[in-house]
Amino acid sequence: MILGHERQIEYLNKVLRRGKLAHAYLFYGPEHVGKFTVAEHFAGLFNSSEVIILSPEHTLVSKKEKRKDIPIDDIRELKRRLSFAPEGSKWRVVIINEAEKLSDSAADAFLKILEEPGEQTLIILVASSCELLLPTIISRTQSIRFSVVAEETLLKFIKSREESKKKQELILAIAAGRPGIAVRLMEMKDYLTEEVEFLKNLNSILQKKEIPEAFRLVEKIVLEEELRDKTVEYVLRILRKNLLESAGTKDIAPLVLKLKKVAEVADIMETTNVNPRLGMDTLFLEACRN
């Protein structure tokens, strides 16, 4: 099921109808908004004999253990498969999810595939940010930006599956325009309660400026990339909320500066190889400043 993204889907349908298809697309935008779902939907519109999905979780030849990146072995196997001509008029569609996690060697090897993908072959890269990909990869794709889903669209979906008005409001607030998170909150037992408690604890740390407690939290989450990313997002969300609530008051200038500093640290963490512990500690130091 696809929620929102009507403009992106209409554009893809239009280029398909007109035969103006690019050989490669880059779907980028916030995580859990539905980029991969749209990619699968688009792949289903082709007379396709094969849809190849590659990601840290979906492997082609490398060992199927928990991986932090997409290794060059899988790209070599992808190149081997694409070296064969497609059957008749059928298409081959390659979807690389979390493309920003291509290893350096894999990204270099993938460039050669982008340069000569072969006939009747479509490649779709899915990533959270353009900045995390090689400029040479971006230049060889047609970029399509995805945003969070409109609140009214997401709320209508939540109401169709959740009767409790209180839970509807909580899910809508925590999901923040991301259908993937909304589904997880409704389907995974205790996940909603855990997220509410996590947010409550984080809000308390920031409001009371409890640096020692912040460092203890960092120690617990620093090794889990998903937890780190979630924490950074929640910190930014809380600071933006505080800023909006203080609009028009004399106290707004320090809040603006604080949000700017924290956003700068978050951007450095996302686009560089900064030590995660150092990055998270710095982020909380800035977020808890007076």
PDB file of C-alpha atoms in Angstrom:
ATOM      1  CA  MET A   1       0.000   0.000   0.000  1.00  0.00           C
ATOM      2  CA  ILE A   2       1.337   3.427  -0.971  1.00  0.00           C
ATOM      3  CA  LEU A   3       0.425   6.514   1.045  1.00  0.00           C
ATOM      4  CA  GLY A   4       1.029   9.882  -0.579  1.00  0.00           C
ATOM      5  CA  HIS A   5       3.735  10.532  -3.204  1.00  0.00           C
ATOM      6  CA  GLU A   6       1.108  11.133  -5.906  1.00  0.00           C
ATOM      7  CA  ARG A   7       3.345  13.607  -7.748  1.00  0.00           C
ATOM      8  CA  GLN A   8       6.268  11.185  -7.909  1.00  0.00           C
ATOM      9  CA  ILE A   9       4.081   8.288  -9.059  1.00  0.00           C
ATOM     10  CA  GLU A  10       2.375  10.404 -11.714  1.00  0.00           C
ATOM     11  CA  TYR A  11       5.764  11.495 -13.048  1.00  0.00           C
ATOM     12  CA  LEU A  12       6.998   7.896 -13.274  1.00  0.00           C
ATOM     13  CA  ASN A  13       3.806   6.777 -14.989  1.00  0.00           C
ATOM     14  CA  LYS A  14       4.126   9.642 -17.466  1.00  0.00           C
ATOM     15  CA  VAL A  15       7.708   8.867 -18.510  1.00  0.00           C
ATOM     16  CA  LEU A  16       6.784   5.203 -18.838  1.00  0.00           C
ATOM     17  CA  ARG A  17       3.791   5.990 -21.060  1.00  0.00           C
ATOM     18  CA  ARG A  18       5.827   8.335 -23.235  1.00  0.00           C
ATOM     19  CA  GLY A  19       8.809   6.008 -23.523  1.00  0.00           C
ATOM     20  CA  LYS A  20      11.075   8.640 -21.943  1.00  0.00           C
ATOM     21  CA  LEU A  21      12.446   6.327 -19.275  1.00  0.00           C
ATOM     22  CA  ALA A  22      15.900   7.031 -17.854  1.00  0.00           C
ATOM     23  CA  HIS A  23      18.172   4.012 -17.378  1.00  0.00           C
ATOM     24  CA  ALA A  24      18.612   4.752 -13.667  1.00  0.00           C
ATOM     25  CA  TYR A  25      16.678   6.628 -10.969  1.00  0.00           C
ATOM     26  CA  LEU A  26      17.599   7.795  -7.491  1.00  0.00           C
ATOM     27  CA  PHE A  27      14.744   7.910  -4.973  1.00  0.00           C
ATOM     28  CA  TYR A  28      15.949   9.934  -1.989  1.00  0.00           C
ATOM     29  CA  GLY A  29      14.346  11.403   1.118  1.00  0.00           C
ATOM     30  CA  PRO A  30      13.612  10.643   4.782  1.00  0.00           C
ATOM     31  CA  GLU A  31      13.610   7.036   5.906  1.00  0.00           C
ATOM     32  CA  HIS A  32      10.343   5.088   6.265  1.00  0.00           C
ATOM     33  CA  VAL A  33       8.304   7.378   3.997  1.00  0.00           C
ATOM     34  CA  GLY A  34       7.706   4.756   1.302  1.00  0.00           C
ATOM     35  CA  LYS A  35      10.541   5.156  -1.238  1.00  0.00           C
ATOM     36  CA  PHE A  36      11.222   1.416  -1.441  1.00  0.00           C
ATOM     37  CA  THR A  37       7.496   0.649  -1.692  1.00  0.00           C
ATOM     38  CA  VAL A  38       7.188   3.013  -4.664  1.00  0.00           C
ATOM     39  CA  ALA A  39      10.257   1.407  -6.252  1.00  0.00           C
ATOM     40  CA  GLU A  40       8.662  -2.045  -5.966  1.00  0.00           C
ATOM     41  CA  HIS A  41       5.387  -0.693  -7.354  1.00  0.00           C
ATOM     42  CA  PHE A  42       7.177   0.850 -10.335  1.00  0.00           C
ATOM     43  CA  ALA A  43       9.099  -2.366 -10.996  1.00  0.00           C
ATOM     44  CA  GLY A  44       5.773  -4.199 -11.124  1.00  0.00           C
ATOM     45  CA  LEU A  45       4.622  -2.069 -14.062  1.00  0.00           C
ATOM     46  CA  PHE A  46       7.201  -3.632 -16.383  1.00  0.00           C
ATOM     47  CA  ASN A  47       7.038  -6.832 -18.369  1.00  0.00           C
ATOM     48  CA  SER A  48       9.764  -8.038 -16.048  1.00  0.00           C
ATOM     49  CA  SER A  49      11.331 -11.465 -15.911  1.00  0.00           C
ATOM     50  CA  GLU A  50      13.530 -10.554 -12.961  1.00  0.00           C
ATOM     51  CA  VAL A  51      13.502  -8.020 -10.145  1.00  0.00           C
ATOM     52  CA  ILE A  52      16.812  -7.975  -8.296  1.00  0.00           C
ATOM     53  CA  ILE A  53      16.772  -6.439  -4.816  1.00  0.00           C
ATOM     54  CA  LEU A  54      20.061  -5.613  -3.140  1.00  0.00           C
ATOM     55  CA  SER A  55      20.594  -4.050   0.292  1.00  0.00           C
ATOM     56  CA  PRO A  56      22.491  -4.758   3.519  1.00  0.00           C
ATOM     57  CA  GLU A  57      19.709  -7.275   4.293  1.00  0.00           C
ATOM     58  CA  HIS A  58      19.200  -8.662   0.756  1.00  0.00           C
ATOM     59  CA  THR A  59      22.347 -10.324  -0.562  1.00  0.00           C
ATOM     60  CA  LEU A  60      23.239 -11.960  -3.852  1.00  0.00           C
ATOM     61  CA  VAL A  61      26.324 -14.019  -3.015  1.00  0.00           C
ATOM     62  CA  SER A  62      27.848 -12.712   0.204  1.00  0.00           C
ATOM     63  CA  LYS A  63      27.126 -14.366   3.545  1.00  0.00           C
ATOM     64  CA  LYS A  64      23.631 -13.600   4.837  1.00  0.00           C
ATOM     65  CA  GLU A  65      24.691 -12.268   8.190  1.00  0.00           C
ATOM     66  CA  LYS A  66      24.070  -8.838   9.656  1.00  0.00           C
ATOM     67  CA  ARG A  67      26.027  -6.381   7.518  1.00  0.00           C
ATOM     68  CA  LYS A  68      26.748  -2.691   7.787  1.00  0.00           C
ATOM     69  CA  ASP A  69      27.247  -2.185   4.072  1.00  0.00           C
ATOM     70  CA  ILE A  70      26.718  -3.641   0.609  1.00  0.00           C
ATOM     71  CA  PRO A  71      29.990  -5.377  -0.351  1.00  0.00           C
ATOM     72  CA  ILE A  72      31.720  -5.494  -3.714  1.00  0.00           C
ATOM     73  CA  ASP A  73      31.030  -9.251  -4.028  1.00  0.00           C
ATOM     74  CA  ASP A  74      27.329  -8.516  -4.540  1.00  0.00           C
ATOM     75  CA  ILE A  75      28.070  -5.827  -7.130  1.00  0.00           C
ATOM     76  CA  ARG A  76      30.297  -8.250  -9.045  1.00  0.00           C
ATOM     77  CA  GLU A  77      27.482 -10.799  -9.028  1.00  0.00           C
ATOM     78  CA  LEU A  78      25.027  -8.128 -10.167  1.00  0.00           C
ATOM     79  CA  LYS A  79      27.342  -7.263 -13.054  1.00  0.00           C
ATOM     80  CA  ARG A  80      27.569 -10.939 -13.999  1.00  0.00           C
ATOM     81  CA  ARG A  81      23.783 -11.330 -14.065  1.00  0.00           C
ATOM     82  CA  LEU A  82      23.311  -8.190 -16.135  1.00  0.00           C
ATOM     83  CA  SER A  83      25.889  -9.360 -18.658  1.00  0.00           C
ATOM     84  CA  PHE A  84      23.310 -11.796 -20.043  1.00  0.00           C
ATOM     85  CA  ALA A  85      20.782 -10.429 -22.513  1.00  0.00           C
ATOM     86  CA  PRO A  86      17.182 -10.248 -21.238  1.00  0.00           C
ATOM     87  CA  GLU A  87      14.679 -12.747 -22.582  1.00  0.00           C
ATOM     88  CA  GLY A  88      12.668 -11.371 -25.495  1.00  0.00           C
ATOM     89  CA  SER A  89      10.899  -8.134 -24.630  1.00  0.00           C
ATOM     90  CA  LYS A  90      11.153  -8.617 -20.883  1.00  0.00           C
ATOM     91  CA  TRP A  91      12.835  -6.109 -18.598  1.00  0.00           C
ATOM     92  CA  ARG A  92      15.206  -6.504 -15.686  1.00  0.00           C
ATOM     93  CA  VAL A  93      14.737  -4.149 -12.754  1.00  0.00           C
ATOM     94  CA  VAL A  94      17.434  -3.675 -10.108  1.00  0.00           C
ATOM     95  CA  ILE A  95      16.471  -2.025  -6.815  1.00  0.00           C
ATOM     96  CA  ILE A  96      19.328  -1.118  -4.486  1.00  0.00           C
ATOM     97  CA  ASN A  97      17.868  -0.150  -1.131  1.00  0.00           C
ATOM     98  CA  GLU A  98      19.968   1.902   1.305  1.00  0.00           C
ATOM     99  CA  ALA A  99      22.310   2.672  -1.587  1.00  0.00           C
ATOM    100  CA  GLU A 100      24.245   5.021   0.661  1.00  0.00           C
ATOM    101  CA  LYS A 101      25.611   1.862   2.320  1.00  0.00           C
ATOM    102  CA  LEU A 102      27.503   0.676  -0.741  1.00  0.00           C
ATOM    103  CA  SER A 103      31.085   0.096   0.396  1.00  0.00           C
ATOM    104  CA  ASP A 104      33.707   2.298  -1.246  1.00  0.00           C
ATOM    105  CA  SER A 105      34.872  -0.510  -3.517  1.00  0.00           C
ATOM    106  CA  ALA A 106      31.270  -1.525  -4.286  1.00  0.00           C
ATOM    107  CA  ALA A 107      30.359   2.057  -5.208  1.00  0.00           C
ATOM    108  CA  ASP A 108      33.331   2.294  -7.572  1.00  0.00           C
ATOM    109  CA  ALA A 109      32.401  -1.008  -9.227  1.00  0.00           C
ATOM    110  CA  PHE A 110      28.752   0.010  -9.454  1.00  0.00           C
ATOM    111  CA  LEU A 111      29.705   3.083 -11.482  1.00  0.00           C
ATOM    112  CA  LYS A 112      30.682   0.827 -14.372  1.00  0.00           C
ATOM    113  CA  ILE A 113      27.243  -0.807 -14.289  1.00  0.00           C
ATOM    114  CA  LEU A 114      25.572   2.612 -14.370  1.00  0.00           C
ATOM    115  CA  GLU A 115      27.635   3.585 -17.403  1.00  0.00           C
ATOM    116  CA  GLU A 116      26.561   0.490 -19.367  1.00  0.00           C
ATOM    117  CA  PRO A 117      23.516  -1.107 -17.689  1.00  0.00           C
ATOM    118  CA  GLY A 118      22.494  -3.073 -20.762  1.00  0.00           C
ATOM    119  CA  GLU A 119      19.305  -3.094 -22.802  1.00  0.00           C
ATOM    120  CA  GLN A 120      15.881  -3.304 -21.156  1.00  0.00           C
ATOM    121  CA  THR A 121      17.443  -2.794 -17.744  1.00  0.00           C
ATOM    122  CA  LEU A 122      16.200  -0.301 -15.169  1.00  0.00           C
ATOM    123  CA  ILE A 123      18.137   0.562 -12.009  1.00  0.00           C
ATOM    124  CA  ILE A 124      16.508   2.242  -8.993  1.00  0.00           C
ATOM    125  CA  LEU A 125      18.664   3.474  -6.123  1.00  0.00           C
ATOM    126  CA  VAL A 126      16.924   4.200  -2.842  1.00  0.00           C
ATOM    127  CA  ALA A 127      18.759   6.408  -0.333  1.00  0.00           C
ATOM    128  CA  SER A 128      18.072   8.708   2.591  1.00  0.00           C
ATOM    129  CA  SER A 129      20.272  11.509   1.251  1.00  0.00           C
ATOM    130  CA  CYS A 130      22.062  12.544  -1.928  1.00  0.00           C
ATOM    131  CA  GLU A 131      25.044  13.749   0.078  1.00  0.00           C
ATOM    132  CA  LEU A 132      25.849  10.183   1.123  1.00  0.00           C
ATOM    133  CA  LEU A 133      26.389   8.990  -2.460  1.00  0.00           C
ATOM    134  CA  LEU A 134      29.273   9.591  -4.839  1.00  0.00           C
ATOM    135  CA  PRO A 135      28.634  12.637  -7.056  1.00  0.00           C
ATOM    136  CA  THR A 136      29.519  10.468 -10.055  1.00  0.00           C
ATOM    137  CA  ILE A 137      26.711   8.069  -9.147  1.00  0.00           C
ATOM    138  CA  ILE A 138      24.208  10.906  -8.693  1.00  0.00           C
ATOM    139  CA  SER A 139      25.160  12.442 -12.054  1.00  0.00           C
ATOM    140  CA  ARG A 140      24.302   9.174 -13.810  1.00  0.00           C
ATOM    141  CA  THR A 141      20.803   8.929 -12.368  1.00  0.00           C
ATOM    142  CA  GLN A 142      17.530  10.838 -12.562  1.00  0.00           C
ATOM    143  CA  SER A 143      16.906  12.057  -9.007  1.00  0.00           C
ATOM    144  CA  ILE A 144      13.412  12.055  -7.511  1.00  0.00           C
ATOM    145  CA  ARG A 145      12.934  13.545  -4.061  1.00  0.00           C
ATOM    146  CA  PHE A 146      10.463  12.064  -1.572  1.00  0.00           C
ATOM    147  CA  SER A 147       9.114  13.922   1.467  1.00  0.00           C
ATOM    148  CA  VAL A 148       7.121  12.932   4.517  1.00  0.00           C
ATOM    149  CA  VAL A 149       3.452  12.092   3.930  1.00  0.00           C
ATOM    150  CA  ALA A 150       0.824  14.773   4.637  1.00  0.00           C
ATOM    151  CA  GLU A 151      -0.620  14.581   8.136  1.00  0.00           C
ATOM    152  CA  GLU A 152      -4.235  14.222   6.959  1.00  0.00           C
ATOM    153  CA  THR A 153      -3.291  11.327   4.654  1.00  0.00           C
ATOM    154  CA  LEU A 154      -1.421   9.491   7.372  1.00  0.00           C
ATOM    155  CA  LEU A 155      -4.138  10.136   9.967  1.00  0.00           C
ATOM    156  CA  LYS A 156      -6.805   8.686   7.673  1.00  0.00           C
ATOM    157  CA  PHE A 157      -4.695   5.536   7.323  1.00  0.00           C
ATOM    158  CA  ILE A 158      -4.123   5.295  11.094  1.00  0.00           C
ATOM    159  CA  LYS A 159      -7.844   5.718  11.821  1.00  0.00           C
ATOM    160  CA  SER A 160      -8.621   2.818   9.472  1.00  0.00           C
ATOM    161  CA  ARG A 161      -6.558   0.508  11.671  1.00  0.00           C
ATOM    162  CA  GLU A 162      -6.667   1.976  15.174  1.00  0.00           C
ATOM    163  CA  GLU A 163      -9.889   2.816  17.070  1.00  0.00           C
ATOM    164  CA  SER A 164      -8.408   4.551  20.113  1.00  0.00           C
ATOM    165  CA  LYS A 165      -8.280   8.308  19.552  1.00  0.00           C
ATOM    166  CA  LYS A 166      -5.475   8.681  22.095  1.00  0.00           C
ATOM    167  CA  LYS A 167      -3.366   6.079  20.295  1.00  0.00           C
ATOM    168  CA  GLN A 168      -4.189   7.660  16.942  1.00  0.00           C
ATOM    169  CA  GLU A 169      -2.762  10.973  18.172  1.00  0.00           C
ATOM    170  CA  LEU A 170       0.327   9.332  19.657  1.00  0.00           C
ATOM    171  CA  ILE A 171       1.045   7.307  16.529  1.00  0.00           C
ATOM    172  CA  LEU A 172       0.570  10.359  14.314  1.00  0.00           C
ATOM    173  CA  ALA A 173       2.918  12.440  16.475  1.00  0.00           C
ATOM    174  CA  ILE A 174       5.660   9.830  16.704  1.00  0.00           C
ATOM    175  CA  ALA A 175       5.449   8.735  13.063  1.00  0.00           C
ATOM    176  CA  ALA A 176       5.860  12.348  11.909  1.00  0.00           C
ATOM    177  CA  GLY A 177       4.722  11.730   8.344  1.00  0.00           C
ATOM    178  CA  ARG A 178       6.441   8.337   7.923  1.00  0.00           C
ATOM    179  CA  PRO A 179       4.037   5.485   7.097  1.00  0.00           C
ATOM    180  CA  GLY A 180       6.665   2.843   7.825  1.00  0.00           C
ATOM    181  CA  ILE A 181       6.961   4.023  11.423  1.00  0.00           C
ATOM    182  CA  ALA A 182       3.163   4.273  11.767  1.00  0.00           C
ATOM    183  CA  VAL A 183       2.773   0.647  10.659  1.00  0.00           C
ATOM    184  CA  ARG A 184       5.470  -0.468  13.080  1.00  0.00           C
ATOM    185  CA  LEU A 185       3.795   1.400  15.944  1.00  0.00           C
ATOM    186  CA  MET A 186       0.470  -0.309  15.201  1.00  0.00           C
ATOM    187  CA  GLU A 187       1.752  -3.810  14.529  1.00  0.00           C
ATOM    188  CA  MET A 188       4.672  -4.388  16.910  1.00  0.00           C
ATOM    189  CA  LYS A 189       3.663  -5.257  20.444  1.00  0.00           C
ATOM    190  CA  ASP A 190       4.839  -2.738  23.059  1.00  0.00           C
ATOM    191  CA  TYR A 191       6.646  -0.598  20.445  1.00  0.00           C
ATOM    192  CA  LEU A 192       4.349   2.385  20.956  1.00  0.00           C
ATOM    193  CA  THR A 193       4.821   2.244  24.749  1.00  0.00           C
ATOM    194  CA  GLU A 194       8.585   1.979  24.349  1.00  0.00           C
ATOM    195  CA  GLU A 195       8.707   4.964  22.002  1.00  0.00           C
ATOM    196  CA  VAL A 196       6.575   7.111  24.314  1.00  0.00           C
ATOM    197  CA  GLU A 197       8.881   6.278  27.234  1.00  0.00           C
ATOM    198  CA  PHE A 198      11.982   6.953  25.154  1.00  0.00           C
ATOM    199  CA  LEU A 199      10.647  10.347  24.092  1.00  0.00           C
ATOM    200  CA  LYS A 200       9.630  11.196  27.650  1.00  0.00           C
ATOM    201  CA  ASN A 201      13.114  10.367  28.947  1.00  0.00           C
ATOM    202  CA  LEU A 202      14.792  12.308  26.169  1.00  0.00           C
ATOM    203  CA  ASN A 203      12.572  15.331  26.711  1.00  0.00           C
ATOM    204  CA  SER A 204      13.390  15.251  30.439  1.00  0.00           C
ATOM    205  CA  ILE A 205      17.133  15.192  29.712  1.00  0.00           C
ATOM    206  CA  LEU A 206      16.872  18.207  27.422  1.00  0.00           C
ATOM    207  CA  GLN A 207      14.518  20.219  29.635  1.00  0.00           C
ATOM    208  CA  LYS A 208      16.584  19.620  32.798  1.00  0.00           C
ATOM    209  CA  LYS A 209      19.899  19.777  30.915  1.00  0.00           C
ATOM    210  CA  GLU A 210      21.061  16.544  32.531  1.00  0.00           C
ATOM    211  CA  ILE A 211      24.449  16.058  30.847  1.00  0.00           C
ATOM    212  CA  PRO A 212      25.484  12.967  32.894  1.00  0.00           C
ATOM    213  CA  GLU A 213      22.147  11.286  32.069  1.00  0.00           C
ATOM    214  CA  ALA A 214      22.597  12.208  28.421  1.00  0.00           C
ATOM    215  CA  PHE A 215      26.039  10.570  28.350  1.00  0.00           C
ATOM    216  CA  ARG A 216      24.592   7.429  29.961  1.00  0.00           C
ATOM    217  CA  LEU A 217      21.955   7.311  27.229  1.00  0.00           C
ATOM    218  CA  VAL A 218      24.629   7.728  24.547  1.00  0.00           C
ATOM    219  CA  GLU A 219      26.557   4.819  26.031  1.00  0.00           C
ATOM    220  CA  LYS A 220      23.490   2.593  25.611  1.00  0.00           C
ATOM    221  CA  ILE A 221      22.664   3.547  22.031  1.00  0.00           C
ATOM    222  CA  VAL A 222      25.970   4.491  20.415  1.00  0.00           C
ATOM    223  CA  LEU A 223      26.658   1.075  18.869  1.00  0.00           C
ATOM    224  CA  GLU A 224      23.223   0.838  17.178  1.00  0.00           C
ATOM    225  CA  GLU A 225      23.005   3.057  14.086  1.00  0.00           C
ATOM    226  CA  GLU A 226      19.206   2.993  13.991  1.00  0.00           C
ATOM    227  CA  LEU A 227      18.975   4.068  17.642  1.00  0.00           C
ATOM    228  CA  ARG A 228      21.505   6.840  17.069  1.00  0.00           C
ATOM    229  CA  ASP A 229      19.598   8.138  14.056  1.00  0.00           C
ATOM    230  CA  LYS A 230      16.308   8.002  15.946  1.00  0.00           C
ATOM    231  CA  THR A 231      17.780   9.874  18.906  1.00  0.00           C
ATOM    232  CA  VAL A 232      19.194  12.619  16.692  1.00  0.00           C
ATOM    233  CA  GLU A 233      15.834  12.991  14.955  1.00  0.00           C
ATOM    234  CA  TYR A 234      13.935  13.182  18.259  1.00  0.00           C
ATOM    235  CA  VAL A 235      16.361  15.747  19.697  1.00  0.00           C
ATOM    236  CA  LEU A 236      15.885  17.966  16.638  1.00  0.00           C
ATOM    237  CA  ARG A 237      12.128  17.509  16.812  1.00  0.00           C
ATOM    238  CA  ILE A 238      11.995  18.504  20.503  1.00  0.00           C
ATOM    239  CA  LEU A 239      14.151  21.584  19.896  1.00  0.00           C
ATOM    240  CA  ARG A 240      11.984  22.671  16.951  1.00  0.00           C
ATOM    241  CA  LYS A 241       8.872  22.217  19.102  1.00  0.00           C
ATOM    242  CA  ASN A 242      10.415  24.355  21.859  1.00  0.00           C
ATOM    243  CA  LEU A 243      11.306  27.005  19.300  1.00  0.00           C
ATOM    244  CA  LEU A 244       7.778  27.142  17.870  1.00  0.00           C
ATOM    245  CA  GLU A 245       6.267  27.376  21.344  1.00  0.00           C
ATOM    246  CA  SER A 246       8.560  30.315  22.159  1.00  0.00           C
ATOM    247  CA  ALA A 247       7.868  32.211  18.934  1.00  0.00           C
ATOM    248  CA  GLY A 248       7.357  35.919  19.584  1.00  0.00           C
ATOM    249  CA  THR A 249       9.140  35.935  22.953  1.00  0.00           C
ATOM    250  CA  LYS A 250      12.469  37.480  23.906  1.00  0.00           C
ATOM    251  CA  ASP A 251      13.885  34.008  24.649  1.00  0.00           C
ATOM    252  CA  ILE A 252      13.773  32.862  21.042  1.00  0.00           C
ATOM    253  CA  ALA A 253      17.317  33.866  19.974  1.00  0.00           C
ATOM    254  CA  PRO A 254      19.154  31.319  22.175  1.00  0.00           C
ATOM    255  CA  LEU A 255      16.758  28.595  20.997  1.00  0.00           C
ATOM    256  CA  VAL A 256      17.423  29.453  17.359  1.00  0.00           C
ATOM    257  CA  LEU A 257      21.180  29.283  17.935  1.00  0.00           C
ATOM    258  CA  LYS A 258      20.867  26.001  19.836  1.00  0.00           C
ATOM    259  CA  LEU A 259      18.824  24.381  17.079  1.00  0.00           C
ATOM    260  CA  LYS A 260      21.301  25.618  14.476  1.00  0.00           C
ATOM    261  CA  LYS A 261      24.285  24.171  16.370  1.00  0.00           C
ATOM    262  CA  VAL A 262      22.599  20.817  16.936  1.00  0.00           C
ATOM    263  CA  ALA A 263      21.536  20.634  13.283  1.00  0.00           C
ATOM    264  CA  GLU A 264      25.143  21.290  12.240  1.00  0.00           C
ATOM    265  CA  VAL A 265      26.385  18.424  14.436  1.00  0.00           C
ATOM    266  CA  ALA A 266      23.657  16.158  13.056  1.00  0.00           C
ATOM    267  CA  ASP A 267      24.686  17.028   9.500  1.00  0.00           C
ATOM    268  CA  ILE A 268      28.359  16.267  10.250  1.00  0.00           C
ATOM    269  CA  MET A 269      27.366  12.915  11.735  1.00  0.00           C
ATOM    270  CA  GLU A 270      25.308  12.047   8.660  1.00  0.00           C
ATOM    271  CA  THR A 271      27.791  13.103   5.994  1.00  0.00           C
ATOM    272  CA  THR A 272      31.188  12.244   7.498  1.00  0.00           C
ATOM    273  CA  ASN A 273      32.896   9.353   9.289  1.00  0.00           C
ATOM    274  CA  VAL A 274      33.040  11.172  12.615  1.00  0.00           C
ATOM    275  CA  ASN A 275      33.332   8.908  15.655  1.00  0.00           C
ATOM    276  CA  PRO A 276      29.701   8.121  16.675  1.00  0.00           C
ATOM    277  CA  ARG A 277      30.393   8.516  20.400  1.00  0.00           C
ATOM    278  CA  LEU A 278      32.090  11.873  19.891  1.00  0.00           C
ATOM    279  CA  GLY A 279      29.290  13.017  17.613  1.00  0.00           C
ATOM    280  CA  MET A 280      26.499  12.040  20.020  1.00  0.00           C
ATOM    281  CA  ASP A 281      28.290  13.545  23.038  1.00  0.00           C
ATOM    282  CA  THR A 282      28.783  16.817  21.155  1.00  0.00           C
ATOM    283  CA  LEU A 283      25.168  16.839  20.013  1.00  0.00           C
ATOM    284  CA  PHE A 284      23.878  16.543  23.589  1.00  0.00           C
ATOM    285  CA  LEU A 285      26.334  19.137  24.882  1.00  0.00           C
ATOM    286  CA  GLU A 286      24.949  21.611  22.353  1.00  0.00           C
ATOM    287  CA  ALA A 287      21.325  20.570  22.987  1.00  0.00           C
ATOM    288  CA  CYS A 288      21.675  21.047  26.751  1.00  0.00           C
ATOM    289  CA  ARG A 289      23.335  24.455  26.628  1.00  0.00           C
ATOM    290  CA  ASN A 290      21.647  27.324  28.456  1.00  0.00           C
TER     291      ASN A 290
END
